[in-house]
Amino acid sequence: MITRGRSGGIFLAALFVMVAGFGYLLAVQFEPTVNKAYVVPAQNVELVEIMKGLERENEGAAQRIVDLRGQLGELESKGASTSDEVRVLTQQLRELRGKAGLAEATGPGVVVTLSDSSRTPTLSDDPNYFVIHDGYLRSIVNLMRRYGATAIAVNDQRVLGNSPIVCAGPIILVNSSRMSPPYVITALGNPEMLADSISQDVFFRVLEMYRDQFKITCSLEKKTSVTVPASLNNAAFKYAVGVK
Amino acid sequence: MPWQSTMLIFSLISFFVGFFLPGQARVVREMKQTYQSQDPKDLIRVIRDLQQRKQDLLVEETDVSQKVMQYLRSSDDTAAQVRQLQQEATVLKQRTGAIPLAGPGIRITIREQSSGASPSMLADEDLLLLLNDLWASGAEVISLNGIRLTDSTSVYRAGLNVRVDGKVTQMPLVVDAIGDTENMFKGLQIPGGVLDLLNLRRIGAIVQKVNPLRISD
């Protein structure tokens, strides 16, 4: 009877710990859901369908532009053999297109990879430290330019001087295109110079601290060859006109 | 309650905890990935941006398509080919900063508060956010204290100075932006936007519409 009473007490204590632990786990598990995030509003299904439909259309348009540019390049090459003037102008145009980011670029460079934390924040954590913000991408792009990058892309999007990097809640958009993590920021330039300078910059060190503490992904690699896609935007201005 | 019944209930609870928790974690993860759990306002914003992207791609597709047609038509006409190449070269020179530009736009004059116990200071992130908001709301060309921004331009604080494209310039900072004036103006006035952020930190920002605004090469 004494043995049974003692083991019963241990059992109740164990049960208490189990139930309390269960309650805690449930609270942690469902905490984000009770606010608002995971109650799926009815219209979201439709909005996601519209979003995906537009993305499919844009992918199709992007491919058609790449094909048309290829066709134009072939015509220009044929035309270049007809006269010296056309040949010189065609060469000049190719250089200008490269400078304007309208041509794919390949060469040595660096790749910075950022991604949200794999760890779920607990109740005591600030969830902001666990996700990659649009401002991080802007700062990394700015650092790459500062240390000599000649061409930059985020995932499949070429980033020019006028490319907006914005967010809509947790979704990051570059050139009005939705990005999915991991965010791979590729820069052409001197790999040693870029990697050494970026890794010593205060902003990058802060990101490395977040990586160690909050388990976000933050890496920097030197590459002997990287490819940055061409911008698919039209180069002409609507409002600005040339003046002498 | 008999001892066996307590054990049975306990076992059942343990079983259900073990059974449902991984499933719940998977559902939450999948919902995050499918974006169906997002705030509808965010999804609408994404859709607007994708529609804008569709428009931008259509402009480029139409333009390149017309160039291909023109080239095919002028295959034996060297003079026409030269004209077409020169036209595009001019557009690209404007884009890359080789030609001075003019057009309608806005001018933002930013002043820091240097007096008082805690002087305010414009941070790199503030400046990047301001420029980003201008590009996102229709700016075509921007200059900072007369220095035109190009694809390779970086901007950052260097002590009390601002470095733009490696050149040193001082506060106050005059940001000139040629483009869709109304949209840029509206974009800056959004509550909680960059101007509110600057004002909260006692950094003055005066926005004026200017037409024409001139930005040199």
Tab-separated table of C-alpha atoms in Angstrom:
chain	number	residue	atom	x	y	z
A	1	MET	CA	0.000	0.000	0.000
A	2	ILE	CA	2.871	2.350	0.873
A	3	THR	CA	4.647	1.419	-2.375
A	4	ARG	CA	1.488	1.945	-4.356
A	5	GLY	CA	0.892	5.336	-2.671
A	6	ARG	CA	4.425	6.504	-3.466
A	7	SER	CA	4.282	5.311	-7.075
A	8	GLY	CA	0.831	6.904	-7.413
A	9	GLY	CA	2.318	10.250	-6.296
A	10	ILE	CA	5.166	9.935	-8.752
A	11	PHE	CA	2.669	9.054	-11.417
A	12	LEU	CA	0.525	12.116	-10.647
A	13	ALA	CA	3.609	14.349	-10.696
A	14	ALA	CA	4.621	12.846	-14.030
A	15	LEU	CA	1.082	13.347	-15.317
A	16	PHE	CA	1.146	16.968	-14.157
A	17	VAL	CA	4.457	17.572	-15.939
A	18	MET	CA	3.147	15.869	-19.058
A	19	VAL	CA	-0.090	17.838	-19.144
A	20	ALA	CA	1.660	21.127	-18.375
A	21	GLY	CA	4.236	20.339	-21.071
A	22	PHE	CA	1.460	19.458	-23.459
A	23	GLY	CA	-0.278	22.741	-22.721
A	24	TYR	CA	2.961	24.652	-23.272
A	25	LEU	CA	3.658	22.858	-26.524
A	26	LEU	CA	0.158	23.546	-27.722
A	27	ALA	CA	0.464	27.215	-26.776
A	28	VAL	CA	3.765	27.528	-28.652
A	29	GLN	CA	2.414	25.577	-31.588
A	30	PHE	CA	-0.792	27.500	-31.965
A	31	GLU	CA	0.366	30.920	-30.792
A	32	PRO	CA	0.829	32.343	-34.310
A	33	THR	CA	-2.489	30.901	-35.373
A	34	VAL	CA	-4.628	32.559	-32.745
A	35	ASN	CA	-3.724	36.059	-33.897
A	36	LYS	CA	-4.850	36.023	-37.476
A	37	ALA	CA	-2.341	34.374	-39.731
A	38	TYR	CA	-3.668	30.894	-40.201
A	39	VAL	CA	-7.358	31.523	-40.340
A	40	VAL	CA	-7.604	31.362	-44.118
A	41	PRO	CA	-9.872	34.163	-45.356
A	42	ALA	CA	-12.234	32.849	-48.024
A	43	GLN	CA	-11.056	35.293	-50.705
A	44	ASN	CA	-7.401	34.242	-50.260
A	45	VAL	CA	-7.893	31.120	-52.345
A	46	GLU	CA	-9.124	33.278	-55.222
A	47	LEU	CA	-6.384	35.895	-54.704
A	48	VAL	CA	-3.677	33.221	-54.759
A	49	GLU	CA	-5.127	31.844	-58.005
A	50	ILE	CA	-5.069	35.351	-59.571
A	51	MET	CA	-1.494	35.833	-58.346
A	52	LYS	CA	-0.323	32.545	-59.822
A	53	GLY	CA	-2.140	33.239	-63.092
A	54	LEU	CA	-0.371	36.606	-63.435
A	55	GLU	CA	2.966	34.985	-62.651
A	56	ARG	CA	2.409	32.425	-65.399
A	57	GLU	CA	1.525	35.223	-67.856
A	58	ASN	CA	4.618	37.201	-66.854
A	59	GLU	CA	6.853	34.155	-67.256
A	60	GLY	CA	5.460	33.674	-70.754
A	61	ALA	CA	6.033	37.348	-71.616
A	62	ALA	CA	9.590	37.174	-70.219
A	63	GLN	CA	10.399	34.185	-72.416
A	64	ARG	CA	8.953	35.919	-75.495
A	65	ILE	CA	11.156	38.976	-74.806
A	66	VAL	CA	14.264	36.773	-74.514
A	67	ASP	CA	13.356	35.080	-77.824
A	68	LEU	CA	12.645	38.380	-79.599
A	69	ARG	CA	15.893	39.907	-78.364
A	70	GLY	CA	17.738	36.845	-79.665
A	71	GLN	CA	16.040	37.259	-83.052
A	72	LEU	CA	16.917	40.975	-83.135
A	73	GLY	CA	20.547	40.168	-82.258
A	74	GLU	CA	20.767	37.750	-85.188
A	75	LEU	CA	19.287	40.322	-87.585
A	76	GLU	CA	21.735	42.956	-86.339
A	77	SER	CA	24.668	40.570	-86.829
A	78	LYS	CA	23.592	39.938	-90.427
A	79	GLY	CA	23.088	43.669	-90.975
A	80	ALA	CA	26.550	44.423	-89.552
A	81	SER	CA	28.151	42.707	-92.527
A	82	THR	CA	26.451	45.067	-94.985
A	83	SER	CA	28.357	48.250	-94.133
A	84	ASP	CA	31.090	49.550	-91.826
A	85	GLU	CA	28.766	52.183	-90.395
A	86	VAL	CA	26.173	49.571	-89.381
A	87	ARG	CA	28.909	47.328	-87.970
A	88	VAL	CA	30.352	50.098	-85.774
A	89	LEU	CA	26.895	51.169	-84.576
A	90	THR	CA	25.881	47.571	-83.837
A	91	GLN	CA	29.014	47.080	-81.751
A	92	GLN	CA	28.369	50.347	-79.909
A	93	LEU	CA	24.784	49.289	-79.252
A	94	ARG	CA	25.893	45.946	-77.789
A	95	GLU	CA	28.211	47.747	-75.379
A	96	LEU	CA	25.459	50.184	-74.394
A	97	ARG	CA	22.991	47.338	-73.840
A	98	GLY	CA	25.521	45.650	-71.565
A	99	LYS	CA	26.039	48.896	-69.652
A	100	ALA	CA	22.280	49.397	-69.326
A	101	GLY	CA	21.807	45.885	-67.926
A	102	LEU	CA	19.900	44.667	-70.981
A	103	ALA	CA	22.314	41.804	-71.625
A	104	GLU	CA	23.133	38.742	-69.554
A	105	ALA	CA	26.522	39.053	-67.860
A	106	THR	CA	28.927	36.310	-66.789
A	107	GLY	CA	32.184	36.502	-64.865
A	108	PRO	CA	33.802	36.067	-61.455
A	109	GLY	CA	31.901	37.357	-58.468
A	110	VAL	CA	30.255	36.558	-55.165
A	111	VAL	CA	26.970	35.110	-53.977
A	112	VAL	CA	25.229	36.133	-50.764
A	113	THR	CA	22.428	33.820	-49.641
A	114	LEU	CA	19.828	34.902	-47.091
A	115	SER	CA	16.848	32.932	-45.845
A	116	ASP	CA	14.346	32.961	-42.997
A	117	SER	CA	15.158	31.042	-39.852
A	118	SER	CA	14.407	27.340	-39.724
A	119	ARG	CA	13.603	27.774	-36.033
A	120	THR	CA	10.081	28.654	-34.901
A	121	PRO	CA	10.178	31.666	-32.580
A	122	THR	CA	8.933	30.997	-29.076
A	123	LEU	CA	6.606	33.301	-27.150
A	124	SER	CA	9.535	35.215	-25.705
A	125	ASP	CA	11.223	35.783	-29.103
A	126	ASP	CA	10.780	38.788	-31.378
A	127	PRO	CA	9.778	37.116	-34.688
A	128	ASN	CA	11.277	40.027	-36.664
A	129	TYR	CA	14.742	38.603	-36.088
A	130	PHE	CA	13.742	35.292	-37.688
A	131	VAL	CA	12.822	36.575	-41.135
A	132	ILE	CA	14.661	38.303	-43.967
A	133	HIS	CA	13.366	41.814	-44.576
A	134	ASP	CA	13.360	43.792	-47.824
A	135	GLY	CA	15.694	46.308	-46.173
A	136	TYR	CA	18.346	43.595	-45.767
A	137	LEU	CA	18.320	42.994	-49.525
A	138	ARG	CA	18.564	46.739	-50.247
A	139	SER	CA	21.510	47.059	-47.883
A	140	ILE	CA	23.341	44.051	-49.350
A	141	VAL	CA	22.819	45.365	-52.901
A	142	ASN	CA	24.110	48.776	-51.794
A	143	LEU	CA	27.168	47.135	-50.186
A	144	MET	CA	27.892	45.189	-53.367
A	145	ARG	CA	27.774	48.399	-55.407
A	146	ARG	CA	29.959	50.163	-52.864
A	147	TYR	CA	32.648	47.504	-53.189
A	148	GLY	CA	32.705	47.410	-56.975
A	149	ALA	CA	29.963	45.087	-58.245
A	150	THR	CA	29.314	45.643	-61.945
A	151	ALA	CA	26.068	43.646	-62.216
A	152	ILE	CA	23.694	42.362	-59.539
A	153	ALA	CA	20.702	40.009	-59.423
A	154	VAL	CA	18.350	38.807	-56.696
A	155	ASN	CA	17.205	35.283	-57.581
A	156	ASP	CA	16.194	35.551	-61.257
A	157	GLN	CA	15.762	39.332	-61.290
A	158	ARG	CA	18.436	41.742	-62.512
A	159	VAL	CA	18.742	44.616	-60.068
A	160	LEU	CA	19.403	47.946	-61.752
A	161	GLY	CA	19.754	51.330	-60.075
A	162	ASN	CA	16.007	51.904	-60.407
A	163	SER	CA	14.849	48.408	-59.362
A	164	PRO	CA	12.523	48.667	-56.377
A	165	ILE	CA	12.896	46.070	-53.611
A	166	VAL	CA	9.722	46.220	-51.541
A	167	CYS	CA	7.646	44.014	-49.277
A	168	ALA	CA	3.964	43.211	-48.942
A	169	GLY	CA	3.773	41.743	-45.466
A	170	PRO	CA	6.185	38.808	-45.482
A	171	ILE	CA	6.441	38.694	-49.304
A	172	ILE	CA	9.429	40.412	-50.923
A	173	LEU	CA	9.090	41.802	-54.444
A	174	VAL	CA	11.960	42.761	-56.754
A	175	ASN	CA	11.087	44.478	-60.044
A	176	SER	CA	7.409	43.877	-59.085
A	177	SER	CA	8.068	40.105	-59.124
A	178	ARG	CA	7.493	37.893	-56.104
A	179	MET	CA	10.642	36.403	-54.624
A	180	SER	CA	10.731	33.151	-52.692
A	181	PRO	CA	13.395	32.390	-50.102
A	182	PRO	CA	16.259	31.640	-50.187
A	183	TYR	CA	17.208	35.070	-51.537
A	184	VAL	CA	20.313	34.548	-53.643
A	185	ILE	CA	22.053	37.854	-54.344
A	186	THR	CA	24.624	37.458	-57.095
A	187	ALA	CA	27.203	40.114	-57.934
A	188	LEU	CA	29.781	40.268	-60.683
A	189	GLY	CA	33.082	41.817	-59.706
A	190	ASN	CA	36.412	41.075	-58.073
A	191	PRO	CA	35.558	38.143	-55.741
A	192	GLU	CA	38.401	38.873	-53.283
A	193	MET	CA	37.611	42.562	-53.022
A	194	LEU	CA	33.850	42.007	-52.738
A	195	ALA	CA	34.023	39.127	-50.252
A	196	ASP	CA	36.650	40.735	-48.002
A	197	SER	CA	34.884	44.102	-47.916
A	198	ILE	CA	31.355	42.772	-47.465
A	199	SER	CA	32.357	40.318	-44.738
A	200	GLN	CA	34.029	43.112	-42.768
A	201	ASP	CA	31.124	45.522	-43.073
A	202	VAL	CA	29.120	46.175	-39.896
A	203	PHE	CA	25.791	45.392	-41.565
A	204	PHE	CA	26.940	41.975	-42.756
A	205	ARG	CA	28.372	41.217	-39.309
A	206	VAL	CA	24.989	42.004	-37.765
A	207	LEU	CA	23.374	39.512	-40.160
A	208	GLU	CA	25.969	36.910	-39.152
A	209	MET	CA	25.060	37.570	-35.529
A	210	TYR	CA	21.380	36.951	-36.371
A	211	ARG	CA	22.449	33.741	-38.104
A	212	ASP	CA	24.238	32.519	-34.977
A	213	GLN	CA	21.517	33.616	-32.572
A	214	PHE	CA	18.273	33.201	-34.533
A	215	LYS	CA	19.339	30.633	-37.150
A	216	ILE	CA	18.619	32.678	-40.268
A	217	THR	CA	20.663	31.675	-43.306
A	218	CYS	CA	23.426	34.139	-44.150
A	219	SER	CA	26.352	33.059	-46.277
A	220	LEU	CA	28.891	34.677	-48.570
A	221	GLU	CA	30.786	32.727	-51.222
A	222	LYS	CA	33.421	33.689	-53.753
A	223	LYS	CA	32.763	32.277	-57.222
A	224	THR	CA	35.001	31.946	-60.258
A	225	SER	CA	31.965	32.317	-62.509
A	226	VAL	CA	28.466	33.637	-61.915
A	227	THR	CA	25.763	34.641	-64.374
A	228	VAL	CA	23.450	37.597	-63.916
A	229	PRO	CA	20.340	37.680	-66.145
A	230	ALA	CA	19.426	40.603	-68.387
A	231	SER	CA	16.878	43.149	-67.261
A	232	LEU	CA	13.615	42.713	-69.144
A	233	ASN	CA	12.498	46.299	-68.619
A	234	ASN	CA	12.217	48.762	-71.447
A	235	ALA	CA	15.042	51.307	-71.458
A	236	ALA	CA	13.065	54.305	-72.728
A	237	PHE	CA	11.889	57.027	-70.355
A	238	LYS	CA	8.303	58.318	-70.386
A	239	TYR	CA	8.858	61.583	-68.565
A	240	ALA	CA	12.558	62.426	-68.841
A	241	VAL	CA	13.812	63.852	-72.129
A	242	GLY	CA	17.357	64.475	-73.259
A	243	VAL	CA	18.603	68.085	-73.156
A	244	LYS	CA	21.793	69.730	-74.333
B	1	MET	CA	-11.166	6.045	-10.431
B	2	PRO	CA	-9.550	2.672	-10.852
B	3	TRP	CA	-5.824	2.690	-11.512
B	4	GLN	CA	-6.221	0.940	-14.886
B	5	SER	CA	-8.662	3.605	-16.176
B	6	THR	CA	-6.248	6.416	-15.252
B	7	MET	CA	-3.474	4.620	-17.111
B	8	LEU	CA	-5.729	4.178	-20.126
B	9	ILE	CA	-6.665	7.892	-20.264
B	10	PHE	CA	-3.041	8.906	-19.827
B	11	SER	CA	-1.979	6.564	-22.606
B	12	LEU	CA	-4.660	7.940	-24.911
B	13	ILE	CA	-3.603	11.548	-24.256
B	14	SER	CA	0.037	10.662	-24.935
B	15	PHE	CA	-0.936	8.908	-28.134
B	16	PHE	CA	-2.977	11.848	-29.463
B	17	VAL	CA	-0.255	14.365	-28.569
B	18	GLY	CA	2.319	12.310	-30.439
B	19	PHE	CA	-0.037	11.733	-33.321
B	20	PHE	CA	-1.354	15.248	-33.939
B	21	LEU	CA	1.585	17.569	-33.216
B	22	PRO	CA	3.725	16.618	-36.241
B	23	GLY	CA	0.624	16.810	-38.426
B	24	GLN	CA	-0.185	20.296	-37.139
B	25	ALA	CA	3.410	21.431	-37.733
B	26	ARG	CA	3.223	20.142	-41.309
B	27	VAL	CA	-0.091	21.901	-41.997
B	28	VAL	CA	1.237	25.212	-40.659
B	29	ARG	CA	4.392	24.877	-42.766
B	30	GLU	CA	2.428	24.068	-45.916
B	31	MET	CA	0.041	26.971	-45.368
B	32	LYS	CA	2.978	29.330	-45.055
B	33	GLN	CA	4.368	28.005	-48.334
B	34	THR	CA	1.136	28.339	-50.283
B	35	TYR	CA	0.610	31.972	-49.229
B	36	GLN	CA	-3.051	31.218	-48.528
B	37	SER	CA	-2.507	32.226	-44.932
B	38	GLN	CA	-1.404	35.767	-45.806
B	39	ASP	CA	-3.287	38.941	-45.047
B	40	PRO	CA	-5.532	39.603	-48.089
B	41	LYS	CA	-4.218	43.203	-48.201
B	42	ASP	CA	-0.704	41.862	-48.812
B	43	LEU	CA	-1.902	39.552	-51.560
B	44	ILE	CA	-3.733	42.443	-53.239
B	45	ARG	CA	-0.542	44.499	-53.090
B	46	VAL	CA	1.374	41.599	-54.719
B	47	ILE	CA	-1.298	41.300	-57.424
B	48	ARG	CA	-1.049	45.041	-58.176
B	49	ASP	CA	2.706	44.734	-58.501
B	50	LEU	CA	2.376	41.702	-60.782
B	51	GLN	CA	-0.110	43.636	-62.942
B	52	GLN	CA	2.425	46.478	-63.145
B	53	ARG	CA	5.087	43.941	-64.118
B	54	LYS	CA	2.774	42.595	-66.825
B	55	GLN	CA	2.416	46.128	-68.232
B	56	ASP	CA	6.183	46.714	-68.132
B	57	LEU	CA	6.878	43.430	-69.922
B	58	LEU	CA	4.254	44.226	-72.542
B	59	VAL	CA	5.950	47.573	-73.294
B	60	GLU	CA	9.305	45.832	-73.829
B	61	GLU	CA	7.799	42.976	-75.851
B	62	THR	CA	6.008	45.433	-78.154
B	63	ASP	CA	9.138	47.562	-78.525
B	64	VAL	CA	11.475	44.660	-79.397
B	65	SER	CA	8.837	43.172	-81.684
B	66	GLN	CA	8.598	46.482	-83.598
B	67	LYS	CA	12.391	46.656	-83.891
B	68	VAL	CA	12.469	43.152	-85.359
B	69	MET	CA	9.767	44.126	-87.893
B	70	GLN	CA	11.605	47.333	-88.810
B	71	TYR	CA	14.837	45.411	-89.275
B	72	LEU	CA	13.133	42.858	-91.504
B	73	ARG	CA	11.589	45.645	-93.587
B	74	SER	CA	14.884	47.518	-93.937
B	75	SER	CA	17.143	44.540	-94.642
B	76	ASP	CA	18.350	46.176	-97.866
B	77	ASP	CA	18.178	49.762	-96.627
B	78	THR	CA	21.399	50.651	-94.837
B	79	ALA	CA	20.266	54.218	-94.092
B	80	ALA	CA	17.129	52.934	-92.319
B	81	GLN	CA	19.204	50.477	-90.288
B	82	VAL	CA	21.571	53.253	-89.251
B	83	ARG	CA	18.612	55.405	-88.114
B	84	GLN	CA	17.162	52.559	-86.066
B	85	LEU	CA	20.508	51.810	-84.394
B	86	GLN	CA	21.135	55.491	-83.657
B	87	GLN	CA	17.680	55.892	-82.098
B	88	GLU	CA	18.245	53.009	-79.734
B	89	ALA	CA	21.754	54.223	-78.914
B	90	THR	CA	20.312	57.600	-77.878
B	91	VAL	CA	17.746	55.920	-75.598
B	92	LEU	CA	20.485	53.829	-73.983
B	93	LYS	CA	22.788	56.820	-73.514
B	94	GLN	CA	19.963	58.593	-71.704
B	95	ARG	CA	19.423	55.528	-69.536
B	96	THR	CA	23.082	55.072	-68.636
B	97	GLY	CA	23.616	58.682	-67.652
B	98	ALA	CA	25.580	59.944	-70.653
B	99	ILE	CA	23.015	62.590	-71.605
B	100	PRO	CA	21.537	65.327	-69.315
B	101	LEU	CA	17.792	64.949	-68.806
B	102	ALA	CA	14.855	67.192	-67.953
B	103	GLY	CA	11.238	66.594	-67.086
B	104	PRO	CA	8.565	66.965	-64.425
B	105	GLY	CA	9.504	65.796	-60.985
B	106	ILE	CA	9.828	66.417	-57.286
B	107	ARG	CA	12.543	67.879	-55.101
B	108	ILE	CA	12.980	66.708	-51.515
B	109	THR	CA	15.204	68.753	-49.244
B	110	ILE	CA	16.365	66.838	-46.169
B	111	ARG	CA	17.787	68.619	-43.146
B	112	GLU	CA	19.124	67.069	-39.981
B	113	GLN	CA	18.718	68.718	-36.583
B	114	SER	CA	22.259	69.443	-35.520
B	115	SER	CA	21.294	71.371	-32.366
B	116	GLY	CA	19.953	70.074	-29.051
B	117	ALA	CA	21.011	67.321	-26.695
B	118	SER	CA	20.466	64.483	-29.183
B	119	PRO	CA	21.045	65.580	-32.763
B	120	SER	CA	19.135	63.617	-35.397
B	121	MET	CA	21.010	61.930	-38.196
B	122	LEU	CA	19.890	60.428	-41.492
B	123	ALA	CA	20.904	56.754	-41.541
B	124	ASP	CA	21.940	54.731	-44.606
B	125	GLU	CA	18.718	52.709	-44.312
B	126	ASP	CA	16.580	55.903	-44.326
B	127	LEU	CA	18.230	57.073	-47.501
B	128	LEU	CA	17.939	53.673	-49.205
B	129	LEU	CA	14.267	53.483	-48.202
B	130	LEU	CA	13.556	56.973	-49.561
B	131	LEU	CA	15.237	56.194	-52.891
B	132	ASN	CA	13.476	52.826	-53.074
B	133	ASP	CA	10.073	54.441	-52.455
B	134	LEU	CA	10.767	56.956	-55.221
B	135	TRP	CA	11.732	54.235	-57.717
B	136	ALA	CA	8.696	52.172	-56.693
B	137	SER	CA	6.328	55.095	-57.241
B	138	GLY	CA	7.518	56.078	-60.704
B	139	ALA	CA	10.871	57.896	-60.552
B	140	GLU	CA	12.888	57.558	-63.755
B	141	VAL	CA	16.044	59.483	-62.851
B	142	ILE	CA	17.288	60.608	-59.437
B	143	SER	CA	20.143	62.810	-58.309
B	144	LEU	CA	21.465	63.534	-54.813
B	145	ASN	CA	22.951	67.008	-54.428
B	146	GLY	CA	23.338	67.060	-58.204
B	147	ILE	CA	25.056	63.656	-58.457
B	148	ARG	CA	23.053	61.400	-60.766
B	149	LEU	CA	22.385	57.855	-59.580
B	150	THR	CA	23.321	55.089	-62.000
B	151	ASP	CA	23.127	51.287	-61.837
B	152	SER	CA	26.419	51.114	-59.963
B	153	THR	CA	25.846	53.971	-57.523
B	154	SER	CA	26.060	53.263	-53.801
B	155	VAL	CA	24.956	55.749	-51.149
B	156	TYR	CA	26.063	55.731	-47.538
B	157	ARG	CA	26.992	57.967	-44.657
B	158	ALA	CA	30.633	58.636	-44.020
B	159	GLY	CA	30.636	60.491	-40.722
B	160	LEU	CA	28.698	63.724	-41.197
B	161	ASN	CA	29.070	63.473	-44.977
B	162	VAL	CA	27.144	61.427	-47.514
B	163	ARG	CA	29.026	59.435	-50.117
B	164	VAL	CA	27.236	59.141	-53.442
B	165	ASP	CA	28.962	57.089	-56.147
B	166	GLY	CA	32.195	57.557	-54.198
B	167	LYS	CA	31.859	61.363	-54.239
B	168	VAL	CA	31.616	63.211	-50.938
B	169	THR	CA	28.668	65.535	-50.413
B	170	GLN	CA	27.217	67.242	-47.348
B	171	MET	CA	23.860	67.724	-45.681
B	172	PRO	CA	21.337	69.195	-46.348
B	173	LEU	CA	20.579	66.687	-49.026
B	174	VAL	CA	18.602	67.702	-52.107
B	175	VAL	CA	16.982	64.715	-53.808
B	176	ASP	CA	15.739	65.466	-57.328
B	177	ALA	CA	13.548	62.858	-59.050
B	178	ILE	CA	12.148	63.097	-62.589
B	179	GLY	CA	9.152	60.872	-63.287
B	180	ASP	CA	5.478	60.405	-62.487
B	181	THR	CA	5.161	63.463	-60.225
B	182	GLU	CA	1.690	62.750	-58.837
B	183	ASN	CA	2.458	59.131	-58.046
B	184	MET	CA	5.779	59.953	-56.412
B	185	PHE	CA	4.137	62.716	-54.367
B	186	LYS	CA	1.343	60.378	-53.241
B	187	GLY	CA	3.810	57.558	-52.543
B	188	LEU	CA	5.782	59.760	-50.166
B	189	GLN	CA	2.677	60.931	-48.282
B	190	ILE	CA	1.513	57.414	-47.317
B	191	PRO	CA	0.906	57.316	-43.537
B	192	GLY	CA	3.730	55.396	-41.905
B	193	GLY	CA	5.906	55.934	-44.975
B	194	VAL	CA	9.435	57.188	-45.180
B	195	LEU	CA	8.560	60.863	-44.594
B	196	ASP	CA	6.666	60.017	-41.388
B	197	LEU	CA	9.650	57.959	-40.316
B	198	LEU	CA	12.009	60.892	-40.914
B	199	ASN	CA	9.711	63.359	-39.149
B	200	LEU	CA	9.436	61.094	-36.114
B	201	ARG	CA	13.204	61.184	-35.882
B	202	ARG	CA	13.220	64.977	-36.222
B	203	ILE	CA	14.733	64.930	-39.708
B	204	GLY	CA	13.054	67.612	-41.782
B	205	ALA	CA	11.964	66.759	-45.324
B	206	ILE	CA	10.339	69.333	-47.602
B	207	VAL	CA	8.758	68.033	-50.794
B	208	GLN	CA	8.144	70.310	-53.781
B	209	LYS	CA	6.849	69.643	-57.268
B	210	VAL	CA	9.184	71.115	-59.883
B	211	ASN	CA	8.643	71.302	-63.631
B	212	PRO	CA	10.960	71.108	-65.401
B	213	LEU	CA	13.604	69.522	-63.247
B	214	ARG	CA	17.032	69.104	-64.800
B	215	ILE	CA	19.456	66.326	-63.959
B	216	SER	CA	22.871	66.485	-65.535
B	217	ASP	CA	25.045	63.576	-66.669
